Coordinates of N, CA and C in Angstrom, one line a residue:
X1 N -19.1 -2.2 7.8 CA -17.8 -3.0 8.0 C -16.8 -2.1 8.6
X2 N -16.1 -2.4 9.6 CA -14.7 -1.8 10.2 C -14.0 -1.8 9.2
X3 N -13.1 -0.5 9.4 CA -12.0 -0.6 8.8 C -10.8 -1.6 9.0
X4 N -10.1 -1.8 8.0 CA -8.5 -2.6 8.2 C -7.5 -2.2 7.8
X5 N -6.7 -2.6 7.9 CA -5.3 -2.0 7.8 C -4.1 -2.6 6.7
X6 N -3.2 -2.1 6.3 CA -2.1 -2.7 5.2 C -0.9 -1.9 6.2
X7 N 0.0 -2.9 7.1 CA 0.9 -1.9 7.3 C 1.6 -2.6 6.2
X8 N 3.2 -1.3 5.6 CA 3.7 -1.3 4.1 C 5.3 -1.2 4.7
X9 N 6.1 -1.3 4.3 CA 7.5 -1.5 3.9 C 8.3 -2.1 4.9
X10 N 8.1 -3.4 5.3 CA 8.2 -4.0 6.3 C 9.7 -4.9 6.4
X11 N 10.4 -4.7 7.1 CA 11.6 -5.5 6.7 C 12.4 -6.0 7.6
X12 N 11.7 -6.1 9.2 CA 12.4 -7.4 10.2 C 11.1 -8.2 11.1
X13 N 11.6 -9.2 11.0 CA 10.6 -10.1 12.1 C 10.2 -9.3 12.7
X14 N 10.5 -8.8 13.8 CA 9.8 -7.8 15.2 C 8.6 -7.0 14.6
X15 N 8.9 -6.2 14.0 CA 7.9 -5.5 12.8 C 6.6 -6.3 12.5
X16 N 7.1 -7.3 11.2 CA 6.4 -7.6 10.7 C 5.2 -8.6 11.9
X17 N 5.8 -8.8 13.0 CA 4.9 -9.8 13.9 C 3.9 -9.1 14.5
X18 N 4.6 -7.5 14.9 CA 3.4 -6.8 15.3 C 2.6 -6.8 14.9
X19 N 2.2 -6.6 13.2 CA 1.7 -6.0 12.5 C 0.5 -7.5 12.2
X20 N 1.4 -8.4 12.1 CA 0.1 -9.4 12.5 C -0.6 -9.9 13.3
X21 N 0.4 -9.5 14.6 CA -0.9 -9.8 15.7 C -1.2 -8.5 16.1
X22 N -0.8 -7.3 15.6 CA -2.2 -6.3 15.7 C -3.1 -6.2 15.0
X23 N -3.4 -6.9 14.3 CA -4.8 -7.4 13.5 C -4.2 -6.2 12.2
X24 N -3.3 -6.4 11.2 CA -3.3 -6.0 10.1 C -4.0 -7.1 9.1
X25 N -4.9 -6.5 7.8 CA -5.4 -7.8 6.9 C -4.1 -7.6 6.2
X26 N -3.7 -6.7 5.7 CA -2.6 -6.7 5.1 C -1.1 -6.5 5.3
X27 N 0.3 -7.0 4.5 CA 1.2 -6.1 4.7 C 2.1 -6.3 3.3
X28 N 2.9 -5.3 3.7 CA 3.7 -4.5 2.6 C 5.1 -5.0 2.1
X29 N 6.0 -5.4 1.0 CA 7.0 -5.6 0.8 C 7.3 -4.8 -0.4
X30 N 8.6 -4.2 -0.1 CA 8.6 -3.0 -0.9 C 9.8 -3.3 -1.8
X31 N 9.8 -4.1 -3.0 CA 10.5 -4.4 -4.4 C 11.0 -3.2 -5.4
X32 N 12.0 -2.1 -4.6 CA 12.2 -1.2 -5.6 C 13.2 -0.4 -4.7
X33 N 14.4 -0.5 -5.2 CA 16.0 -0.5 -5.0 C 16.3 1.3 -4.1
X34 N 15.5 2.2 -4.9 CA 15.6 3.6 -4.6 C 15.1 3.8 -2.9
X35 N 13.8 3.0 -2.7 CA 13.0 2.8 -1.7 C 14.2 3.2 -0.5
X36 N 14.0 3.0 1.0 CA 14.9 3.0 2.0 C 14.0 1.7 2.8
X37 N 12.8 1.5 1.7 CA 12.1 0.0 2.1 C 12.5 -1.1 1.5
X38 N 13.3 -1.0 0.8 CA 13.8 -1.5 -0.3 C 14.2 -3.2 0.4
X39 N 13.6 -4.3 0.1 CA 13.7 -5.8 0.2 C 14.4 -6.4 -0.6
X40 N 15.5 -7.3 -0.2 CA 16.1 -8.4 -0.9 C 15.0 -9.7 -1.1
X41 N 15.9 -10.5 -2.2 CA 14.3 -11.5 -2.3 C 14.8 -12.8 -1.2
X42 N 16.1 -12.6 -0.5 CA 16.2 -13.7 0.6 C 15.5 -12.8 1.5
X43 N 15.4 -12.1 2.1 CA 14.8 -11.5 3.4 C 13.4 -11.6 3.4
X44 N 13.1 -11.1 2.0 CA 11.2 -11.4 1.6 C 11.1 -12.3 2.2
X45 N 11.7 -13.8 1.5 CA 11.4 -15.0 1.4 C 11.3 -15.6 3.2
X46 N 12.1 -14.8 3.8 CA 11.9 -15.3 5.5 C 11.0 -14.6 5.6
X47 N 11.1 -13.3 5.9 CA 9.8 -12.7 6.2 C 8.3 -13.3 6.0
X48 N 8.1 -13.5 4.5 CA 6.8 -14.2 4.1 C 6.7 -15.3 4.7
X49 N 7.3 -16.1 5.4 CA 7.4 -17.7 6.1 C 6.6 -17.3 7.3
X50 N 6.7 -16.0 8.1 CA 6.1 -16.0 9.2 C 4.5 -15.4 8.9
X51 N 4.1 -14.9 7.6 CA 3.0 -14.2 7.7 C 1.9 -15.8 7.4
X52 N 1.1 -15.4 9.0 CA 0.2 -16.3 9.2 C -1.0 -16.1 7.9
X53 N -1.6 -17.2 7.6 CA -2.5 -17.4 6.7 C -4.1 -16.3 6.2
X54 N -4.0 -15.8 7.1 CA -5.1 -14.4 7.4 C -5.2 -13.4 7.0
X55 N -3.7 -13.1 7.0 CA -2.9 -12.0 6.4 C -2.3 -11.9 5.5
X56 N -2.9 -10.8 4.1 CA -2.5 -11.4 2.8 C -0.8 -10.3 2.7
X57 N -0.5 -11.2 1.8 CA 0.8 -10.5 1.6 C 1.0 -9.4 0.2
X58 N 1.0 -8.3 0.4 CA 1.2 -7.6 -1.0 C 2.9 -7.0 -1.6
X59 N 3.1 -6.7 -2.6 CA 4.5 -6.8 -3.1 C 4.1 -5.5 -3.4
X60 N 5.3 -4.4 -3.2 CA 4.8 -3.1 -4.2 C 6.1 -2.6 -4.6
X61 N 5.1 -2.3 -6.2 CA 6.3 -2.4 -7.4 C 6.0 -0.9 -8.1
X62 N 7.5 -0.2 -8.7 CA 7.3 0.5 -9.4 C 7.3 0.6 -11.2
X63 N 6.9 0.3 -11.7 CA 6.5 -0.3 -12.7 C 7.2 -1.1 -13.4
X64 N 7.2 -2.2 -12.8 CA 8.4 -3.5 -12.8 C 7.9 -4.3 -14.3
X65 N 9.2 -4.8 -14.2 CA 9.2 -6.0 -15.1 C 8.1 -6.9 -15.1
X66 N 8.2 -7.9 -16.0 CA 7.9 -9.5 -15.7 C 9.0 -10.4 -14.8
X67 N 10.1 -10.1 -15.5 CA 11.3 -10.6 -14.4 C 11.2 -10.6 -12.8
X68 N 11.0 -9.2 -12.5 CA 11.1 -9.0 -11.1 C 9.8 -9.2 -10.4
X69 N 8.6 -9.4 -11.2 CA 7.6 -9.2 -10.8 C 7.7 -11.2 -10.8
X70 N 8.1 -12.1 -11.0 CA 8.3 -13.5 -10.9 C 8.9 -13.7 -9.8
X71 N 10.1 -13.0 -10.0 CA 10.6 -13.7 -8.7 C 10.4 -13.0 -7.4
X72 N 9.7 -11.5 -7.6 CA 9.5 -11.4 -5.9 C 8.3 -12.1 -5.5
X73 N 7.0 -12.6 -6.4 CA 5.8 -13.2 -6.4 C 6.7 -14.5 -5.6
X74 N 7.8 -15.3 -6.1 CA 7.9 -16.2 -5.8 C 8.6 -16.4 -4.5
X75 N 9.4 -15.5 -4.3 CA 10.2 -15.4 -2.8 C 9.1 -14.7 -2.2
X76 N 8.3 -13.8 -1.9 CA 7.7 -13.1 -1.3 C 6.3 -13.9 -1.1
X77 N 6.0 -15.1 -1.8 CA 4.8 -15.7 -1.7 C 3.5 -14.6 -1.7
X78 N 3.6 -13.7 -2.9 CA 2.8 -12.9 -3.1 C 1.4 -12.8 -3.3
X79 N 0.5 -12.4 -2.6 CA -0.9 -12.5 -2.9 C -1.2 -11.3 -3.7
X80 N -1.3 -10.2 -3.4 CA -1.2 -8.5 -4.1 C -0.1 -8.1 -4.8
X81 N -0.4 -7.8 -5.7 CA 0.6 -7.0 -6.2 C -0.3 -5.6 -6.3
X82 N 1.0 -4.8 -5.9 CA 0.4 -3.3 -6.3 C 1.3 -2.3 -6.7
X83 N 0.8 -2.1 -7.6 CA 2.1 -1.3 -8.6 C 1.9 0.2 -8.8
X84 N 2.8 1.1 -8.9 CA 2.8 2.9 -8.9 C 3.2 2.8 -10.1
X85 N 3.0 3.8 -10.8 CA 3.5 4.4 -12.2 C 2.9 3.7 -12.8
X86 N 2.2 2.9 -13.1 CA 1.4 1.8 -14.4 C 0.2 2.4 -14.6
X87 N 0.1 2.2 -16.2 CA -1.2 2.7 -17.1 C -2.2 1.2 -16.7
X88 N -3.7 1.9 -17.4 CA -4.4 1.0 -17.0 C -4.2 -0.7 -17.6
X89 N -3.3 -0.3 -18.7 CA -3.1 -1.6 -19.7 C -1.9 -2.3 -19.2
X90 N -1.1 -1.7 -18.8 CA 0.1 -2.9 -18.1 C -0.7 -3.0 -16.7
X91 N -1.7 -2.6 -15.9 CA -2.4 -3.3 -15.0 C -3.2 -4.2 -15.3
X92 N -3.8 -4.0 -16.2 CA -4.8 -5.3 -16.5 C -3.9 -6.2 -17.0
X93 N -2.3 -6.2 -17.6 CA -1.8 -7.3 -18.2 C -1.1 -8.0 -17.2
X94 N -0.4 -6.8 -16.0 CA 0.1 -7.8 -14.8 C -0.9 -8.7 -14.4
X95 N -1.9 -8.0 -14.3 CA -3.5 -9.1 -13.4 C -3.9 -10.2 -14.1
X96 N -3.8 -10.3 -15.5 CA -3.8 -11.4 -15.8 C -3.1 -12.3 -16.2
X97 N -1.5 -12.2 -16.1 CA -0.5 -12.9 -16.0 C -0.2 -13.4 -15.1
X98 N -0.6 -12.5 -13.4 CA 0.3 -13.1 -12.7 C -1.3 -14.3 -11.8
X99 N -2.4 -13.8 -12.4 CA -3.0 -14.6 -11.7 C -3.5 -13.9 -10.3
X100 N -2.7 -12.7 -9.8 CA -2.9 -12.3 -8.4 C -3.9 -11.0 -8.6
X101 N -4.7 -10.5 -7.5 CA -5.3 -9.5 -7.2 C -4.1 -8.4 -7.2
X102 N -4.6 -7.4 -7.8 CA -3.9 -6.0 -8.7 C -4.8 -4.8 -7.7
X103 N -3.6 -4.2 -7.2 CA -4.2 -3.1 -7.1 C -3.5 -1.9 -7.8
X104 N -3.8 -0.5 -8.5 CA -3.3 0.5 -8.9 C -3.4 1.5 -7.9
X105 N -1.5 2.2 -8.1 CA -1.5 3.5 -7.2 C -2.3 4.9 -8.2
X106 N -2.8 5.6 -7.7 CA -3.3 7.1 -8.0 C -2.6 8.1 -7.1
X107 N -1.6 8.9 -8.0 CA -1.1 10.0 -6.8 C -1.9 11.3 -7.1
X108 N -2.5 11.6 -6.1 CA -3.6 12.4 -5.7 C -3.4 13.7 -5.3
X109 N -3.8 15.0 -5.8 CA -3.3 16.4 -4.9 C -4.4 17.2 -5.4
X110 N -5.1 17.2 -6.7 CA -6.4 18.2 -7.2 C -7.3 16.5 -7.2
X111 N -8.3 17.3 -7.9 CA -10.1 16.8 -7.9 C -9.4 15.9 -9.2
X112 N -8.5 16.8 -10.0 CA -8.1 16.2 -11.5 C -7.5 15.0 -11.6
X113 N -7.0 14.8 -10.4 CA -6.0 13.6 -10.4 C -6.9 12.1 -10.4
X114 N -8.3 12.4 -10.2 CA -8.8 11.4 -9.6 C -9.5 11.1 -11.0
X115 N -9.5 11.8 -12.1 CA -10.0 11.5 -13.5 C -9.4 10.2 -13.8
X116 N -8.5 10.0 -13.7 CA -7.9 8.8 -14.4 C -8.0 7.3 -13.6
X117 N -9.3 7.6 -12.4 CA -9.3 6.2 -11.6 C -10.4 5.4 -12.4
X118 N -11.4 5.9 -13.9 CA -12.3 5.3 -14.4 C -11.7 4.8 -15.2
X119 N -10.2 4.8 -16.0 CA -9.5 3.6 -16.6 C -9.0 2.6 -16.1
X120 N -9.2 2.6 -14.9 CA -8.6 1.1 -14.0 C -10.0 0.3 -13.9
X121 N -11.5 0.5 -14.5 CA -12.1 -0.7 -14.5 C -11.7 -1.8 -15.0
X122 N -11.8 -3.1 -14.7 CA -11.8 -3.8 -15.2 C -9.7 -4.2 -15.7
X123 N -9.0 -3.3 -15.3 CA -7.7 -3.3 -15.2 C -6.9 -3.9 -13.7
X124 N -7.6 -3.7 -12.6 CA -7.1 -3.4 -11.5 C -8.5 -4.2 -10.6
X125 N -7.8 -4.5 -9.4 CA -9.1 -4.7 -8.5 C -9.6 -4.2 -7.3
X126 N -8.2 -3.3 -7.2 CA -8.6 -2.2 -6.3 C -7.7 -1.0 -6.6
X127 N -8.1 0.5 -5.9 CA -7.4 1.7 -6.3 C -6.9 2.3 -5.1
X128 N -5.5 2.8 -4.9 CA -4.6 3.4 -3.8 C -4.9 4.8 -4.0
X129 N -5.2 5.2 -3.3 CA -5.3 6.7 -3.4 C -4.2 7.4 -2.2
X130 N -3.3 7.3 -3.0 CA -1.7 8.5 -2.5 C -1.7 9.4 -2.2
X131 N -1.2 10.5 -1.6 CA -0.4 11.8 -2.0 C 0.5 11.6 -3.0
X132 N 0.7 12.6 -3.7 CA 1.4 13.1 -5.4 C 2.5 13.5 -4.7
X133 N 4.0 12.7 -4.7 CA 5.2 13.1 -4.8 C 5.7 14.2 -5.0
X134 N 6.5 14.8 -4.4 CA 6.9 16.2 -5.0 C 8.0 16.1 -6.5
X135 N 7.7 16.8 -6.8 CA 8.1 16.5 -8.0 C 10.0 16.6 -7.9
X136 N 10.3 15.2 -8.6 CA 11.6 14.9 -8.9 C 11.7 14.0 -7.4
X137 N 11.1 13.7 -6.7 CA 11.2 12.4 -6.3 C 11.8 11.4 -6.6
X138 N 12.8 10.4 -5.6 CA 13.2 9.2 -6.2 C 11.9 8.2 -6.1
X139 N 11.3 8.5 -5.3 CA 9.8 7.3 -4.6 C 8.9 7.8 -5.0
X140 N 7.9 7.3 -5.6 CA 6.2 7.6 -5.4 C 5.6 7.8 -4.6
X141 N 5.9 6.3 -3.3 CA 5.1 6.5 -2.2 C 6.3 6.6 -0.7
X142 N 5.0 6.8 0.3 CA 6.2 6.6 1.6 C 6.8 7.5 1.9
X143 N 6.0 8.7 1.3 CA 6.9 10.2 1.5 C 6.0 11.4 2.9
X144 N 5.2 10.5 3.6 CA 4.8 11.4 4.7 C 3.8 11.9 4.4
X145 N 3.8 12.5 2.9 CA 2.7 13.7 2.8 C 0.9 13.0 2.4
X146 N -0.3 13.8 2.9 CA -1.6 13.6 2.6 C -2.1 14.5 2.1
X147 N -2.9 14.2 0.9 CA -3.8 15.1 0.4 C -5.1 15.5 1.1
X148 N -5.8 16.3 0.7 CA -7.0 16.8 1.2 C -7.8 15.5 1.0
X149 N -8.2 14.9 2.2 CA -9.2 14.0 2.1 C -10.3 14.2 1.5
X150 N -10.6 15.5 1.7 CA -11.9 15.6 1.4 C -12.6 15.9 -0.4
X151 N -11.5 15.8 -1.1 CA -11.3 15.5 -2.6 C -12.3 14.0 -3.0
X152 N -12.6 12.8 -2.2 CA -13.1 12.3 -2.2 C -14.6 11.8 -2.0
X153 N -14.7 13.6 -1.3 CA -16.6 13.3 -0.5 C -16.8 13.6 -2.6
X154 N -18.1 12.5 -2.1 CA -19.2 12.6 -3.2 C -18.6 12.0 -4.4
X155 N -17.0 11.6 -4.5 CA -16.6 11.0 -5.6 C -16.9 9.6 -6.0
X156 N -17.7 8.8 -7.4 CA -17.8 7.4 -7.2 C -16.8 6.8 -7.4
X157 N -16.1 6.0 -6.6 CA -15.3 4.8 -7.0 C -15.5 4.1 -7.8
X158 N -14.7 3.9 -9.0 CA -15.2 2.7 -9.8 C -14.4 1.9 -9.3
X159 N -13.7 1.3 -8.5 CA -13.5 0.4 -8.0 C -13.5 0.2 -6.3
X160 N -13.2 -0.5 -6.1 CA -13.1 -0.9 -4.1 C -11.8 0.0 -4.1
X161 N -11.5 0.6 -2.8 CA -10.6 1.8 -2.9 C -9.7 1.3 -1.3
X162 N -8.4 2.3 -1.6 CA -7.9 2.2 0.0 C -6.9 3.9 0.3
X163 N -7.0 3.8 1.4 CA -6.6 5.7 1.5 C -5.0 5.0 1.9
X164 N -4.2 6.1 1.3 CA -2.9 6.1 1.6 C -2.5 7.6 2.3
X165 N -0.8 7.5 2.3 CA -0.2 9.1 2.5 C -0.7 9.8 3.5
X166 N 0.2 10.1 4.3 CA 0.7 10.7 5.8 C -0.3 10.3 7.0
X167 N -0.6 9.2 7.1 CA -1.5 8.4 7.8 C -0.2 8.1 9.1
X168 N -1.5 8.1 10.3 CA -0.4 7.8 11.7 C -1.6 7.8 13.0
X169 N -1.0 7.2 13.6 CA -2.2 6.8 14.9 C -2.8 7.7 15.3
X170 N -2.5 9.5 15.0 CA -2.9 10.8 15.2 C -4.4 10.9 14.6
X171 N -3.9 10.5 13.3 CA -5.1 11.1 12.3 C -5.9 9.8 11.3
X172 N -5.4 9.1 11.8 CA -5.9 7.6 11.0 C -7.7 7.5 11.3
X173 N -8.0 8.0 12.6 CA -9.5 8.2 13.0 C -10.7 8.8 11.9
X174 N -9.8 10.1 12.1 CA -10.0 10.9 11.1 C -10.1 10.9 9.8
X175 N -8.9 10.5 9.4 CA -9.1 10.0 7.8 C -10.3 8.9 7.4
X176 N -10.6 7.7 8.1 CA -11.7 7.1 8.3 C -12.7 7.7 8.3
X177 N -12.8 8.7 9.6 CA -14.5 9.0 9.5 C -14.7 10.1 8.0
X178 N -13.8 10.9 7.7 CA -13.9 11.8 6.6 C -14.1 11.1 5.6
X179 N -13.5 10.2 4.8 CA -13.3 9.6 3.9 C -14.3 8.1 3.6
X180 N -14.9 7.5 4.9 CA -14.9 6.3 4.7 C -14.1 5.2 4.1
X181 N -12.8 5.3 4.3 CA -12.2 4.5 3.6 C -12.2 3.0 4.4
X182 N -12.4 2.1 3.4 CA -12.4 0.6 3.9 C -11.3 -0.2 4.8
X183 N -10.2 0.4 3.6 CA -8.5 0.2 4.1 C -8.0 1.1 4.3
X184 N -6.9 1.2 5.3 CA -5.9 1.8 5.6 C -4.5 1.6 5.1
X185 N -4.0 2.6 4.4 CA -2.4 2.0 4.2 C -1.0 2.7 4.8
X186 N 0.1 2.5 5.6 CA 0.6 3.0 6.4 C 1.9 2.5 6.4
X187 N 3.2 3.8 5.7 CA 4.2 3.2 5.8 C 5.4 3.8 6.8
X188 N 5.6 5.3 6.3 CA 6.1 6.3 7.1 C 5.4 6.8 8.4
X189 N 4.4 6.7 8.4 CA 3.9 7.1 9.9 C 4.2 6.0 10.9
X190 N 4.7 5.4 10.8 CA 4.8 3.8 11.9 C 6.6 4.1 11.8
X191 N 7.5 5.0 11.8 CA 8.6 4.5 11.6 C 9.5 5.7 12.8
X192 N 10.7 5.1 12.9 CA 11.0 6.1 13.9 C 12.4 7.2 12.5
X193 N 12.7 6.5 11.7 CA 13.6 7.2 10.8 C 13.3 6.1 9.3
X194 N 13.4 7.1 8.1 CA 12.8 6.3 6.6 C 13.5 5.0 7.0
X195 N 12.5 3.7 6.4 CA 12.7 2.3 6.3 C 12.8 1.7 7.9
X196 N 13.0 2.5 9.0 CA 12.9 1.9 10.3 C 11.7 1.7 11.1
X197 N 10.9 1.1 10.9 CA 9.6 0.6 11.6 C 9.7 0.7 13.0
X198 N 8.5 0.9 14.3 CA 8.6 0.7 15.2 C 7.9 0.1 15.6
X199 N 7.8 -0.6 16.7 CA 6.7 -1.7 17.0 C 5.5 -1.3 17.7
X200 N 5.9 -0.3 18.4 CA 4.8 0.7 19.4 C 3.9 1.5 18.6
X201 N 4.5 2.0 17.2 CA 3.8 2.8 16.2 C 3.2 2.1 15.4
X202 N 3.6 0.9 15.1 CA 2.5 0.0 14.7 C 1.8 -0.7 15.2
X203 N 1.3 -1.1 16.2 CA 0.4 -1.3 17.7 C -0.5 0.0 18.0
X204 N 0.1 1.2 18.0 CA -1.1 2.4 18.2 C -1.5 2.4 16.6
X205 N -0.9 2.6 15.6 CA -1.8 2.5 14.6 C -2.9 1.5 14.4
X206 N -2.5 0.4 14.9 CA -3.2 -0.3 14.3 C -4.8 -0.5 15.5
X207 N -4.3 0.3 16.7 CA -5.4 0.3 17.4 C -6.4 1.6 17.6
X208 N -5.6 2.3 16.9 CA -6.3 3.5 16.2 C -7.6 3.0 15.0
X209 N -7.3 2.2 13.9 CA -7.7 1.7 13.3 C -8.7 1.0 14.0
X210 N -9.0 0.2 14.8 CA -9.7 -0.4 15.3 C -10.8 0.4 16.0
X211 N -10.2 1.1 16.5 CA -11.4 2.0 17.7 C -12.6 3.1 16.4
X212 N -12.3 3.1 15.2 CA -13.0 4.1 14.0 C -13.8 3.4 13.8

């Protein structure tokens, strides 16, 4: 199976249209105030109006409420949620409250980091594999940087997996053939300055994507 793509922190029409007629499966709405991706829930709520039926819509939360996690589900017409900072138990509890497919973030930099992706069975229904923040970060994700891909050869997934962190139409090939990853996820590499998307950067990513 080809790879696909999630472009992530998406926040005007022009953007977001690219991103679906460059053949993204996914994209990103970024529910967390610190972000510089940071979404209002009127702006979600337009944005989500244009995302054609094909194209699932994911919310990403940093270990949000129930509150917030309602009403961006509901302005954002949310199909994913995927949440950073959450243990395996408040993921399996959002997944089964909110009804929606859960993915869990893993922020990744040693072989050790990747210990803790066998408590998301049965919690989660798929696993983000990040770059690890530098420490004292206001954000988890979205920060440019990639870990050693290669931390992944020979490792089993216990779940369906998707490669995140410092991904860009340069090296997106690459991270593919290294890694086999299924999904792609892509926020800061597509931007011309934090939270500013470009349309050309998301069009060569996503045709980068395509050609692996």
């Amino acid at each position: 199976m080809p790879a696909t793509a999630k472009i992530c922190g998406l926040s005007t029409p022009e953007t977001l249209d690219a991103a679906t007629t460059g053949g993204a499966s996914h994209i990103g709405f970024v529910f967390f105030p610190p972000s510089p991706r940071h979404l209002s829930f009127d702006k979600a709520q337009g944005l989500a109006a244009r995302v054609p039926g094909h194209v699932a819509r994911v919310g990403v939360f940093v270990d949000p409420d129930d509150a917030l996690l309602d009403t961006a589900i509901a302005a954002g017409r949310l199909d994913v949620i995927q949440l950073h900072k959450v243990t395996p138990e408040r993921s399996a509890a959002v997944k089964a409250r909110t009804g929606r497919e859960t993915w869990a973030a893993l922020a990744v930099k040693t072989r050790t980091d990747l210990v803790s992706a066998a408590g998301f069975r049965g919690a989660a229904d798929r696993l983000l594999y990040d770059a690890k923040a530098p420490e004292g970060a206001k954000v988890p994700g979205g920060t440019g940087l990639r870990f050693d891909w290669n931390l992944l050869d020979g490792f089993a997934h216990p779940l369906p997996w998707i490669l995140s962190g410092g991904l860009d139409a340069g090296n997106v090939g690459e991270a593919i053939r290294v890694t086999g990853a299924p999904l792609v996820d892509v926020s800061s590499g597509i931007e011309t300055a934090p939270g500013i998307k470009d349309v050309d950067k998301i069009a060569a990513f996503l045709k980068a994507v395509a050609r692996s």
